[in-house]
Amino acid sequence: MFTRLEAIFPRTFSSAFPSADLLKLSRRELAQELARWPTLPTRQVLERGMSELKRGGSTWPPTIPALVALLAPQPADFGMTATAEAWAEVSAHAHHPADHRWSHEAVRLAGSAVGWWEIARVVPSRVDRLERRFAKHYGALVNRVMAGEDLTPRQLLESDRQRSVAELAARAGREQAQQQAEAAGLPHSMSGAQGLRSMRAALGRT
């Protein structure tokens, strides 16, 4: 990377790193910071950072903190959209979430955590509050994915081997009921009043 920086900033690189010892120290500081990350920057991330430097128009190489910020992984590097786009997606498809092909599992899970019923029927005065709740859930899921976690952990599949046929059948029934609830736009759990309103709506009563 520092070789690339020297090529991009040929006139000022030696001024920013006037000695071999300072250059070595800078390399070490950057390496120590990157070592704390769950995953190292990919070549795609590196190329994106270099492109941003070139477009920035600065005549001086970036500082170590600036380099760290440039190399920080973004949700897009893992196939995930920004929070605002993810919220727009769940808002548009909250009425029939089971019928939508989600851009990423994290978007669906975050929407489900907030509640499809709440999202689909939110009043304008509560949109901001609901969006903040979604952003919190989505941000946590994004961090898990960027840390290398699978949102459908293998251990859940492996644990099926330890379950009886009856247990698997019962779980399948619960999952089917949940899918039907999601398709109807119902939340995972409802208060008594919410349940009564939903039943009345389904029966065409007020």
JSON list of C-alpha atoms in Angstrom, two decimals:
[
{"chain": "A", "resi": 1, "resn": "MET", "atom": "CA", "xyz": [0.00, 0.00, 0.00]},
{"chain": "A", "resi": 2, "resn": "PHE", "atom": "CA", "xyz": [2.74, 2.49, 0.87]},
{"chain": "A", "resi": 3, "resn": "THR", "atom": "CA", "xyz": [4.35, 1.80, -2.49]},
{"chain": "A", "resi": 4, "resn": "ARG", "atom": "CA", "xyz": [1.06, 2.81, -4.11]},
{"chain": "A", "resi": 5, "resn": "LEU", "atom": "CA", "xyz": [0.93, 5.92, -1.96]},
{"chain": "A", "resi": 6, "resn": "GLU", "atom": "CA", "xyz": [4.43, 6.89, -3.03]},
{"chain": "A", "resi": 7, "resn": "ALA", "atom": "CA", "xyz": [3.38, 6.57, -6.66]},
{"chain": "A", "resi": 8, "resn": "ILE", "atom": "CA", "xyz": [0.26, 8.67, -6.10]},
{"chain": "A", "resi": 9, "resn": "PHE", "atom": "CA", "xyz": [2.07, 11.37, -4.09]},
{"chain": "A", "resi": 10, "resn": "PRO", "atom": "CA", "xyz": [5.60, 11.42, -5.57]},
{"chain": "A", "resi": 11, "resn": "ARG", "atom": "CA", "xyz": [6.43, 14.97, -4.48]},
{"chain": "A", "resi": 12, "resn": "THR", "atom": "CA", "xyz": [5.23, 14.91, -0.90]},
{"chain": "A", "resi": 13, "resn": "PHE", "atom": "CA", "xyz": [5.63, 11.28, 0.16]},
{"chain": "A", "resi": 14, "resn": "SER", "atom": "CA", "xyz": [9.23, 11.78, 1.31]},
{"chain": "A", "resi": 15, "resn": "SER", "atom": "CA", "xyz": [8.17, 14.85, 3.30]},
{"chain": "A", "resi": 16, "resn": "ALA", "atom": "CA", "xyz": [5.39, 12.94, 5.04]},
{"chain": "A", "resi": 17, "resn": "PHE", "atom": "CA", "xyz": [7.73, 10.01, 5.79]},
{"chain": "A", "resi": 18, "resn": "PRO", "atom": "CA", "xyz": [11.20, 11.59, 5.92]},
{"chain": "A", "resi": 19, "resn": "SER", "atom": "CA", "xyz": [13.01, 8.53, 7.29]},
{"chain": "A", "resi": 20, "resn": "ALA", "atom": "CA", "xyz": [12.94, 4.78, 6.93]},
{"chain": "A", "resi": 21, "resn": "ASP", "atom": "CA", "xyz": [12.27, 4.46, 10.66]},
{"chain": "A", "resi": 22, "resn": "LEU", "atom": "CA", "xyz": [9.20, 6.70, 10.48]},
{"chain": "A", "resi": 23, "resn": "LEU", "atom": "CA", "xyz": [7.90, 4.79, 7.46]},
{"chain": "A", "resi": 24, "resn": "LYS", "atom": "CA", "xyz": [8.43, 1.50, 9.29]},
{"chain": "A", "resi": 25, "resn": "LEU", "atom": "CA", "xyz": [6.65, 2.85, 12.37]},
{"chain": "A", "resi": 26, "resn": "SER", "atom": "CA", "xyz": [3.72, 4.02, 10.24]},
{"chain": "A", "resi": 27, "resn": "ARG", "atom": "CA", "xyz": [3.44, 0.61, 8.59]},
{"chain": "A", "resi": 28, "resn": "ARG", "atom": "CA", "xyz": [3.42, -1.05, 12.00]},
{"chain": "A", "resi": 29, "resn": "GLU", "atom": "CA", "xyz": [0.76, 1.29, 13.38]},
{"chain": "A", "resi": 30, "resn": "LEU", "atom": "CA", "xyz": [-1.48, 0.58, 10.42]},
{"chain": "A", "resi": 31, "resn": "ALA", "atom": "CA", "xyz": [-0.89, -3.17, 10.67]},
{"chain": "A", "resi": 32, "resn": "GLN", "atom": "CA", "xyz": [-1.71, -3.19, 14.39]},
{"chain": "A", "resi": 33, "resn": "GLU", "atom": "CA", "xyz": [-4.97, -1.37, 13.77]},
{"chain": "A", "resi": 34, "resn": "LEU", "atom": "CA", "xyz": [-5.99, -3.69, 10.92]},
{"chain": "A", "resi": 35, "resn": "ALA", "atom": "CA", "xyz": [-5.15, -6.72, 13.07]},
{"chain": "A", "resi": 36, "resn": "ARG", "atom": "CA", "xyz": [-7.98, -5.72, 15.42]},
{"chain": "A", "resi": 37, "resn": "TRP", "atom": "CA", "xyz": [-10.55, -6.03, 12.66]},
{"chain": "A", "resi": 38, "resn": "PRO", "atom": "CA", "xyz": [-12.50, -9.29, 12.25]},
{"chain": "A", "resi": 39, "resn": "THR", "atom": "CA", "xyz": [-11.55, -9.44, 8.55]},
{"chain": "A", "resi": 40, "resn": "LEU", "atom": "CA", "xyz": [-8.71, -7.83, 6.62]},
{"chain": "A", "resi": 41, "resn": "PRO", "atom": "CA", "xyz": [-9.48, -5.41, 3.79]},
{"chain": "A", "resi": 42, "resn": "THR", "atom": "CA", "xyz": [-10.01, -7.12, 0.45]},
{"chain": "A", "resi": 43, "resn": "ARG", "atom": "CA", "xyz": [-8.37, -5.99, -2.77]},
{"chain": "A", "resi": 44, "resn": "GLN", "atom": "CA", "xyz": [-11.68, -4.43, -3.74]},
{"chain": "A", "resi": 45, "resn": "VAL", "atom": "CA", "xyz": [-11.63, -2.32, -0.57]},
{"chain": "A", "resi": 46, "resn": "LEU", "atom": "CA", "xyz": [-8.02, -1.32, -1.20]},
{"chain": "A", "resi": 47, "resn": "GLU", "atom": "CA", "xyz": [-8.75, -0.27, -4.77]},
{"chain": "A", "resi": 48, "resn": "ARG", "atom": "CA", "xyz": [-11.76, 1.72, -3.62]},
{"chain": "A", "resi": 49, "resn": "GLY", "atom": "CA", "xyz": [-9.61, 3.54, -1.07]},
{"chain": "A", "resi": 50, "resn": "MET", "atom": "CA", "xyz": [-6.96, 4.36, -3.63]},
{"chain": "A", "resi": 51, "resn": "SER", "atom": "CA", "xyz": [-9.60, 5.67, -6.01]},
{"chain": "A", "resi": 52, "resn": "GLU", "atom": "CA", "xyz": [-11.02, 7.91, -3.29]},
{"chain": "A", "resi": 53, "resn": "LEU", "atom": "CA", "xyz": [-7.56, 9.31, -2.62]},
{"chain": "A", "resi": 54, "resn": "LYS", "atom": "CA", "xyz": [-7.05, 10.14, -6.28]},
{"chain": "A", "resi": 55, "resn": "ARG", "atom": "CA", "xyz": [-10.44, 11.81, -6.55]},
{"chain": "A", "resi": 56, "resn": "GLY", "atom": "CA", "xyz": [-9.85, 13.77, -3.35]},
{"chain": "A", "resi": 57, "resn": "GLY", "atom": "CA", "xyz": [-7.31, 16.01, -5.04]},
{"chain": "A", "resi": 58, "resn": "SER", "atom": "CA", "xyz": [-5.00, 16.28, -2.03]},
{"chain": "A", "resi": 59, "resn": "THR", "atom": "CA", "xyz": [-1.29, 16.68, -2.73]},
{"chain": "A", "resi": 60, "resn": "TRP", "atom": "CA", "xyz": [-0.28, 15.03, 0.56]},
{"chain": "A", "resi": 61, "resn": "PRO", "atom": "CA", "xyz": [-0.49, 11.35, 1.52]},
{"chain": "A", "resi": 62, "resn": "PRO", "atom": "CA", "xyz": [-3.17, 10.52, 4.11]},
{"chain": "A", "resi": 63, "resn": "THR", "atom": "CA", "xyz": [-2.39, 10.13, 7.79]},
{"chain": "A", "resi": 64, "resn": "ILE", "atom": "CA", "xyz": [-2.66, 6.73, 9.46]},
{"chain": "A", "resi": 65, "resn": "PRO", "atom": "CA", "xyz": [-6.13, 7.52, 10.92]},
{"chain": "A", "resi": 66, "resn": "ALA", "atom": "CA", "xyz": [-7.27, 8.61, 7.45]},
{"chain": "A", "resi": 67, "resn": "LEU", "atom": "CA", "xyz": [-5.93, 5.38, 5.95]},
{"chain": "A", "resi": 68, "resn": "VAL", "atom": "CA", "xyz": [-7.77, 3.34, 8.57]},
{"chain": "A", "resi": 69, "resn": "ALA", "atom": "CA", "xyz": [-11.01, 5.12, 7.67]},
{"chain": "A", "resi": 70, "resn": "LEU", "atom": "CA", "xyz": [-10.42, 4.53, 3.96]},
{"chain": "A", "resi": 71, "resn": "LEU", "atom": "CA", "xyz": [-9.86, 0.81, 4.47]},
{"chain": "A", "resi": 72, "resn": "ALA", "atom": "CA", "xyz": [-12.77, 0.26, 6.83]},
{"chain": "A", "resi": 73, "resn": "PRO", "atom": "CA", "xyz": [-15.14, -2.36, 5.38]},
{"chain": "A", "resi": 74, "resn": "GLN", "atom": "CA", "xyz": [-18.52, -1.15, 4.20]},
{"chain": "A", "resi": 75, "resn": "PRO", "atom": "CA", "xyz": [-21.79, -3.10, 4.07]},
{"chain": "A", "resi": 76, "resn": "ALA", "atom": "CA", "xyz": [-21.65, -2.97, 0.27]},
{"chain": "A", "resi": 77, "resn": "ASP", "atom": "CA", "xyz": [-18.43, -5.01, 0.37]},
{"chain": "A", "resi": 78, "resn": "PHE", "atom": "CA", "xyz": [-20.52, -7.88, 1.77]},
{"chain": "A", "resi": 79, "resn": "GLY", "atom": "CA", "xyz": [-23.48, -7.48, -0.54]},
{"chain": "A", "resi": 80, "resn": "MET", "atom": "CA", "xyz": [-25.56, -5.44, 1.91]},
{"chain": "A", "resi": 81, "resn": "THR", "atom": "CA", "xyz": [-27.28, -2.14, 1.20]},
{"chain": "A", "resi": 82, "resn": "ALA", "atom": "CA", "xyz": [-27.01, 1.02, 3.26]},
{"chain": "A", "resi": 83, "resn": "THR", "atom": "CA", "xyz": [-29.43, 1.41, 6.16]},
{"chain": "A", "resi": 84, "resn": "ALA", "atom": "CA", "xyz": [-31.64, 3.94, 4.37]},
{"chain": "A", "resi": 85, "resn": "GLU", "atom": "CA", "xyz": [-32.01, 1.65, 1.35]},
{"chain": "A", "resi": 86, "resn": "ALA", "atom": "CA", "xyz": [-32.70, -1.35, 3.59]},
{"chain": "A", "resi": 87, "resn": "TRP", "atom": "CA", "xyz": [-35.41, 0.58, 5.43]},
{"chain": "A", "resi": 88, "resn": "ALA", "atom": "CA", "xyz": [-36.99, 1.62, 2.14]},
{"chain": "A", "resi": 89, "resn": "GLU", "atom": "CA", "xyz": [-37.04, -2.05, 1.09]},
{"chain": "A", "resi": 90, "resn": "VAL", "atom": "CA", "xyz": [-38.78, -3.29, 4.25]},
{"chain": "A", "resi": 91, "resn": "SER", "atom": "CA", "xyz": [-41.23, -0.38, 4.14]},
{"chain": "A", "resi": 92, "resn": "ALA", "atom": "CA", "xyz": [-42.18, -1.26, 0.57]},
{"chain": "A", "resi": 93, "resn": "HIS", "atom": "CA", "xyz": [-42.64, -4.98, 1.22]},
{"chain": "A", "resi": 94, "resn": "ALA", "atom": "CA", "xyz": [-43.82, -5.20, 4.83]},
{"chain": "A", "resi": 95, "resn": "HIS", "atom": "CA", "xyz": [-47.37, -6.15, 3.82]},
{"chain": "A", "resi": 96, "resn": "HIS", "atom": "CA", "xyz": [-46.22, -9.38, 2.10]},
{"chain": "A", "resi": 97, "resn": "PRO", "atom": "CA", "xyz": [-42.65, -10.10, 3.27]},
{"chain": "A", "resi": 98, "resn": "ALA", "atom": "CA", "xyz": [-42.82, -13.79, 2.39]},
{"chain": "A", "resi": 99, "resn": "ASP", "atom": "CA", "xyz": [-43.43, -12.98, -1.28]},
{"chain": "A", "resi": 100, "resn": "HIS", "atom": "CA", "xyz": [-40.44, -10.66, -1.68]},
{"chain": "A", "resi": 101, "resn": "ARG", "atom": "CA", "xyz": [-36.96, -11.66, -2.79]},
{"chain": "A", "resi": 102, "resn": "TRP", "atom": "CA", "xyz": [-34.85, -9.77, -0.26]},
{"chain": "A", "resi": 103, "resn": "SER", "atom": "CA", "xyz": [-31.62, -8.08, -1.25]},
{"chain": "A", "resi": 104, "resn": "HIS", "atom": "CA", "xyz": [-29.95, -9.68, 1.78]},
{"chain": "A", "resi": 105, "resn": "GLU", "atom": "CA", "xyz": [-31.06, -11.90, 4.65]},
{"chain": "A", "resi": 106, "resn": "ALA", "atom": "CA", "xyz": [-30.00, -9.18, 7.09]},
{"chain": "A", "resi": 107, "resn": "VAL", "atom": "CA", "xyz": [-32.67, -6.86, 5.69]},
{"chain": "A", "resi": 108, "resn": "ARG", "atom": "CA", "xyz": [-35.41, -9.45, 6.18]},
{"chain": "A", "resi": 109, "resn": "LEU", "atom": "CA", "xyz": [-34.25, -10.37, 9.67]},
{"chain": "A", "resi": 110, "resn": "ALA", "atom": "CA", "xyz": [-34.09, -6.73, 10.77]},
{"chain": "A", "resi": 111, "resn": "GLY", "atom": "CA", "xyz": [-37.56, -6.09, 9.40]},
{"chain": "A", "resi": 112, "resn": "SER", "atom": "CA", "xyz": [-38.88, -9.19, 11.12]},
{"chain": "A", "resi": 113, "resn": "ALA", "atom": "CA", "xyz": [-37.27, -8.11, 14.41]},
{"chain": "A", "resi": 114, "resn": "VAL", "atom": "CA", "xyz": [-39.10, -4.78, 14.28]},
{"chain": "A", "resi": 115, "resn": "GLY", "atom": "CA", "xyz": [-42.33, -6.46, 13.20]},
{"chain": "A", "resi": 116, "resn": "TRP", "atom": "CA", "xyz": [-44.00, -6.53, 9.81]},
{"chain": "A", "resi": 117, "resn": "TRP", "atom": "CA", "xyz": [-47.35, -5.55, 11.30]},
{"chain": "A", "resi": 118, "resn": "GLU", "atom": "CA", "xyz": [-45.85, -2.44, 12.91]},
{"chain": "A", "resi": 119, "resn": "ILE", "atom": "CA", "xyz": [-43.95, -1.42, 9.77]},
{"chain": "A", "resi": 120, "resn": "ALA", "atom": "CA", "xyz": [-46.89, -1.92, 7.43]},
{"chain": "A", "resi": 121, "resn": "ARG", "atom": "CA", "xyz": [-49.30, 0.03, 9.61]},
{"chain": "A", "resi": 122, "resn": "VAL", "atom": "CA", "xyz": [-47.08, 2.69, 11.16]},
{"chain": "A", "resi": 123, "resn": "VAL", "atom": "CA", "xyz": [-48.57, 6.17, 11.35]},
{"chain": "A", "resi": 124, "resn": "PRO", "atom": "CA", "xyz": [-46.49, 9.09, 9.99]},
{"chain": "A", "resi": 125, "resn": "SER", "atom": "CA", "xyz": [-45.74, 10.45, 13.46]},
{"chain": "A", "resi": 126, "resn": "ARG", "atom": "CA", "xyz": [-43.98, 7.20, 14.43]},
{"chain": "A", "resi": 127, "resn": "VAL", "atom": "CA", "xyz": [-42.02, 6.50, 11.26]},
{"chain": "A", "resi": 128, "resn": "ASP", "atom": "CA", "xyz": [-38.78, 8.05, 12.54]},
{"chain": "A", "resi": 129, "resn": "ARG", "atom": "CA", "xyz": [-38.94, 6.08, 15.77]},
{"chain": "A", "resi": 130, "resn": "LEU", "atom": "CA", "xyz": [-39.60, 2.84, 13.94]},
{"chain": "A", "resi": 131, "resn": "GLU", "atom": "CA", "xyz": [-36.81, 3.55, 11.48]},
{"chain": "A", "resi": 132, "resn": "ARG", "atom": "CA", "xyz": [-34.36, 4.03, 14.36]},
{"chain": "A", "resi": 133, "resn": "ARG", "atom": "CA", "xyz": [-35.39, 0.67, 15.79]},
{"chain": "A", "resi": 134, "resn": "PHE", "atom": "CA", "xyz": [-34.81, -0.91, 12.41]},
{"chain": "A", "resi": 135, "resn": "ALA", "atom": "CA", "xyz": [-31.43, 0.79, 12.05]},
{"chain": "A", "resi": 136, "resn": "LYS", "atom": "CA", "xyz": [-30.35, -0.63, 15.41]},
{"chain": "A", "resi": 137, "resn": "HIS", "atom": "CA", "xyz": [-31.30, -4.19, 14.45]},
{"chain": "A", "resi": 138, "resn": "TYR", "atom": "CA", "xyz": [-29.89, -3.89, 10.94]},
{"chain": "A", "resi": 139, "resn": "GLY", "atom": "CA", "xyz": [-26.63, -2.38, 12.19]},
{"chain": "A", "resi": 140, "resn": "ALA", "atom": "CA", "xyz": [-26.14, -5.29, 14.58]},
{"chain": "A", "resi": 141, "resn": "LEU", "atom": "CA", "xyz": [-26.77, -7.80, 11.78]},
{"chain": "A", "resi": 142, "resn": "VAL", "atom": "CA", "xyz": [-24.40, -5.95, 9.45]},
{"chain": "A", "resi": 143, "resn": "ASN", "atom": "CA", "xyz": [-21.67, -6.09, 12.08]},
{"chain": "A", "resi": 144, "resn": "ARG", "atom": "CA", "xyz": [-22.23, -9.83, 12.52]},
{"chain": "A", "resi": 145, "resn": "VAL", "atom": "CA", "xyz": [-21.94, -10.45, 8.78]},
{"chain": "A", "resi": 146, "resn": "MET", "atom": "CA", "xyz": [-18.84, -8.26, 8.49]},
{"chain": "A", "resi": 147, "resn": "ALA", "atom": "CA", "xyz": [-17.32, -10.22, 11.38]},
{"chain": "A", "resi": 148, "resn": "GLY", "atom": "CA", "xyz": [-17.71, -13.38, 9.31]},
{"chain": "A", "resi": 149, "resn": "GLU", "atom": "CA", "xyz": [-20.82, -14.79, 10.98]},
{"chain": "A", "resi": 150, "resn": "ASP", "atom": "CA", "xyz": [-23.35, -16.74, 8.96]},
{"chain": "A", "resi": 151, "resn": "LEU", "atom": "CA", "xyz": [-26.88, -15.56, 9.63]},
{"chain": "A", "resi": 152, "resn": "THR", "atom": "CA", "xyz": [-28.03, -19.18, 9.24]},
{"chain": "A", "resi": 153, "resn": "PRO", "atom": "CA", "xyz": [-25.45, -20.85, 11.49]},
{"chain": "A", "resi": 154, "resn": "ARG", "atom": "CA", "xyz": [-24.33, -24.33, 10.55]},
{"chain": "A", "resi": 155, "resn": "GLN", "atom": "CA", "xyz": [-24.66, -25.45, 14.14]},
{"chain": "A", "resi": 156, "resn": "LEU", "atom": "CA", "xyz": [-28.42, -25.00, 13.86]},
{"chain": "A", "resi": 157, "resn": "LEU", "atom": "CA", "xyz": [-28.46, -27.46, 10.98]},
{"chain": "A", "resi": 158, "resn": "GLU", "atom": "CA", "xyz": [-26.11, -29.86, 12.70]},
{"chain": "A", "resi": 159, "resn": "SER", "atom": "CA", "xyz": [-28.24, -29.86, 15.85]},
{"chain": "A", "resi": 160, "resn": "ASP", "atom": "CA", "xyz": [-31.12, -31.36, 13.84]},
{"chain": "A", "resi": 161, "resn": "ARG", "atom": "CA", "xyz": [-29.30, -34.67, 13.93]},
{"chain": "A", "resi": 162, "resn": "GLN", "atom": "CA", "xyz": [-29.85, -34.73, 17.69]},
{"chain": "A", "resi": 163, "resn": "ARG", "atom": "CA", "xyz": [-33.61, -34.08, 17.45]},
{"chain": "A", "resi": 164, "resn": "SER", "atom": "CA", "xyz": [-36.36, -36.67, 17.26]},
{"chain": "A", "resi": 165, "resn": "VAL", "atom": "CA", "xyz": [-38.81, -36.88, 14.36]},
{"chain": "A", "resi": 166, "resn": "ALA", "atom": "CA", "xyz": [-41.54, -35.45, 16.61]},
{"chain": "A", "resi": 167, "resn": "GLU", "atom": "CA", "xyz": [-39.41, -32.47, 17.58]},
{"chain": "A", "resi": 168, "resn": "LEU", "atom": "CA", "xyz": [-38.55, -31.72, 13.97]},
{"chain": "A", "resi": 169, "resn": "ALA", "atom": "CA", "xyz": [-42.20, -32.00, 12.95]},
{"chain": "A", "resi": 170, "resn": "ALA", "atom": "CA", "xyz": [-43.26, -29.64, 15.73]},
{"chain": "A", "resi": 171, "resn": "ARG", "atom": "CA", "xyz": [-40.64, -27.10, 14.74]},
{"chain": "A", "resi": 172, "resn": "ALA", "atom": "CA", "xyz": [-41.65, -27.35, 11.09]},
{"chain": "A", "resi": 173, "resn": "GLY", "atom": "CA", "xyz": [-45.23, -26.62, 12.12]},
{"chain": "A", "resi": 174, "resn": "ARG", "atom": "CA", "xyz": [-44.16, -23.54, 14.05]},
{"chain": "A", "resi": 175, "resn": "GLU", "atom": "CA", "xyz": [-42.06, -22.31, 11.14]},
{"chain": "A", "resi": 176, "resn": "GLN", "atom": "CA", "xyz": [-44.96, -22.81, 8.73]},
{"chain": "A", "resi": 177, "resn": "ALA", "atom": "CA", "xyz": [-47.26, -20.87, 11.04]},
{"chain": "A", "resi": 178, "resn": "GLN", "atom": "CA", "xyz": [-44.70, -18.08, 11.27]},
{"chain": "A", "resi": 179, "resn": "GLN", "atom": "CA", "xyz": [-44.36, -17.92, 7.49]},
{"chain": "A", "resi": 180, "resn": "GLN", "atom": "CA", "xyz": [-48.14, -17.68, 7.17]},
{"chain": "A", "resi": 181, "resn": "ALA", "atom": "CA", "xyz": [-48.18, -14.90, 9.77]},
{"chain": "A", "resi": 182, "resn": "GLU", "atom": "CA", "xyz": [-45.45, -13.01, 7.91]},
{"chain": "A", "resi": 183, "resn": "ALA", "atom": "CA", "xyz": [-47.33, -13.43, 4.65]},
{"chain": "A", "resi": 184, "resn": "ALA", "atom": "CA", "xyz": [-50.37, -11.90, 6.33]},
{"chain": "A", "resi": 185, "resn": "GLY", "atom": "CA", "xyz": [-48.27, -9.05, 7.68]},
{"chain": "A", "resi": 186, "resn": "LEU", "atom": "CA", "xyz": [-48.62, -10.10, 11.31]},
{"chain": "A", "resi": 187, "resn": "PRO", "atom": "CA", "xyz": [-45.87, -9.57, 13.89]},
{"chain": "A", "resi": 188, "resn": "HIS", "atom": "CA", "xyz": [-44.11, -12.35, 15.82]},
{"chain": "A", "resi": 189, "resn": "SER", "atom": "CA", "xyz": [-46.08, -11.41, 18.92]},
{"chain": "A", "resi": 190, "resn": "MET", "atom": "CA", "xyz": [-49.10, -9.20, 19.56]},
{"chain": "A", "resi": 191, "resn": "SER", "atom": "CA", "xyz": [-50.83, -7.76, 22.56]},
{"chain": "A", "resi": 192, "resn": "GLY", "atom": "CA", "xyz": [-54.39, -8.81, 23.26]},
{"chain": "A", "resi": 193, "resn": "ALA", "atom": "CA", "xyz": [-55.71, -5.61, 21.70]},
{"chain": "A", "resi": 194, "resn": "GLN", "atom": "CA", "xyz": [-53.57, -6.08, 18.57]},
{"chain": "A", "resi": 195, "resn": "GLY", "atom": "CA", "xyz": [-54.74, -9.66, 18.21]},
{"chain": "A", "resi": 196, "resn": "LEU", "atom": "CA", "xyz": [-58.38, -8.63, 18.55]},
{"chain": "A", "resi": 197, "resn": "ARG", "atom": "CA", "xyz": [-57.99, -5.92, 15.91]},
{"chain": "A", "resi": 198, "resn": "SER", "atom": "CA", "xyz": [-56.28, -8.37, 13.54]},
{"chain": "A", "resi": 199, "resn": "MET", "atom": "CA", "xyz": [-59.05, -10.94, 13.99]},
{"chain": "A", "resi": 200, "resn": "ARG", "atom": "CA", "xyz": [-61.72, -8.33, 13.36]},
{"chain": "A", "resi": 201, "resn": "ALA", "atom": "CA", "xyz": [-59.92, -7.12, 10.26]},
{"chain": "A", "resi": 202, "resn": "ALA", "atom": "CA", "xyz": [-59.66, -10.68, 8.94]},
{"chain": "A", "resi": 203, "resn": "LEU", "atom": "CA", "xyz": [-63.39, -11.20, 9.54]},
{"chain": "A", "resi": 204, "resn": "GLY", "atom": "CA", "xyz": [-64.29, -7.86, 7.97]},
{"chain": "A", "resi": 205, "resn": "ARG", "atom": "CA", "xyz": [-65.59, -6.48, 11.26]},
{"chain": "A", "resi": 206, "resn": "THR", "atom": "CA", "xyz": [-64.89, -3.15, 12.99]}
]
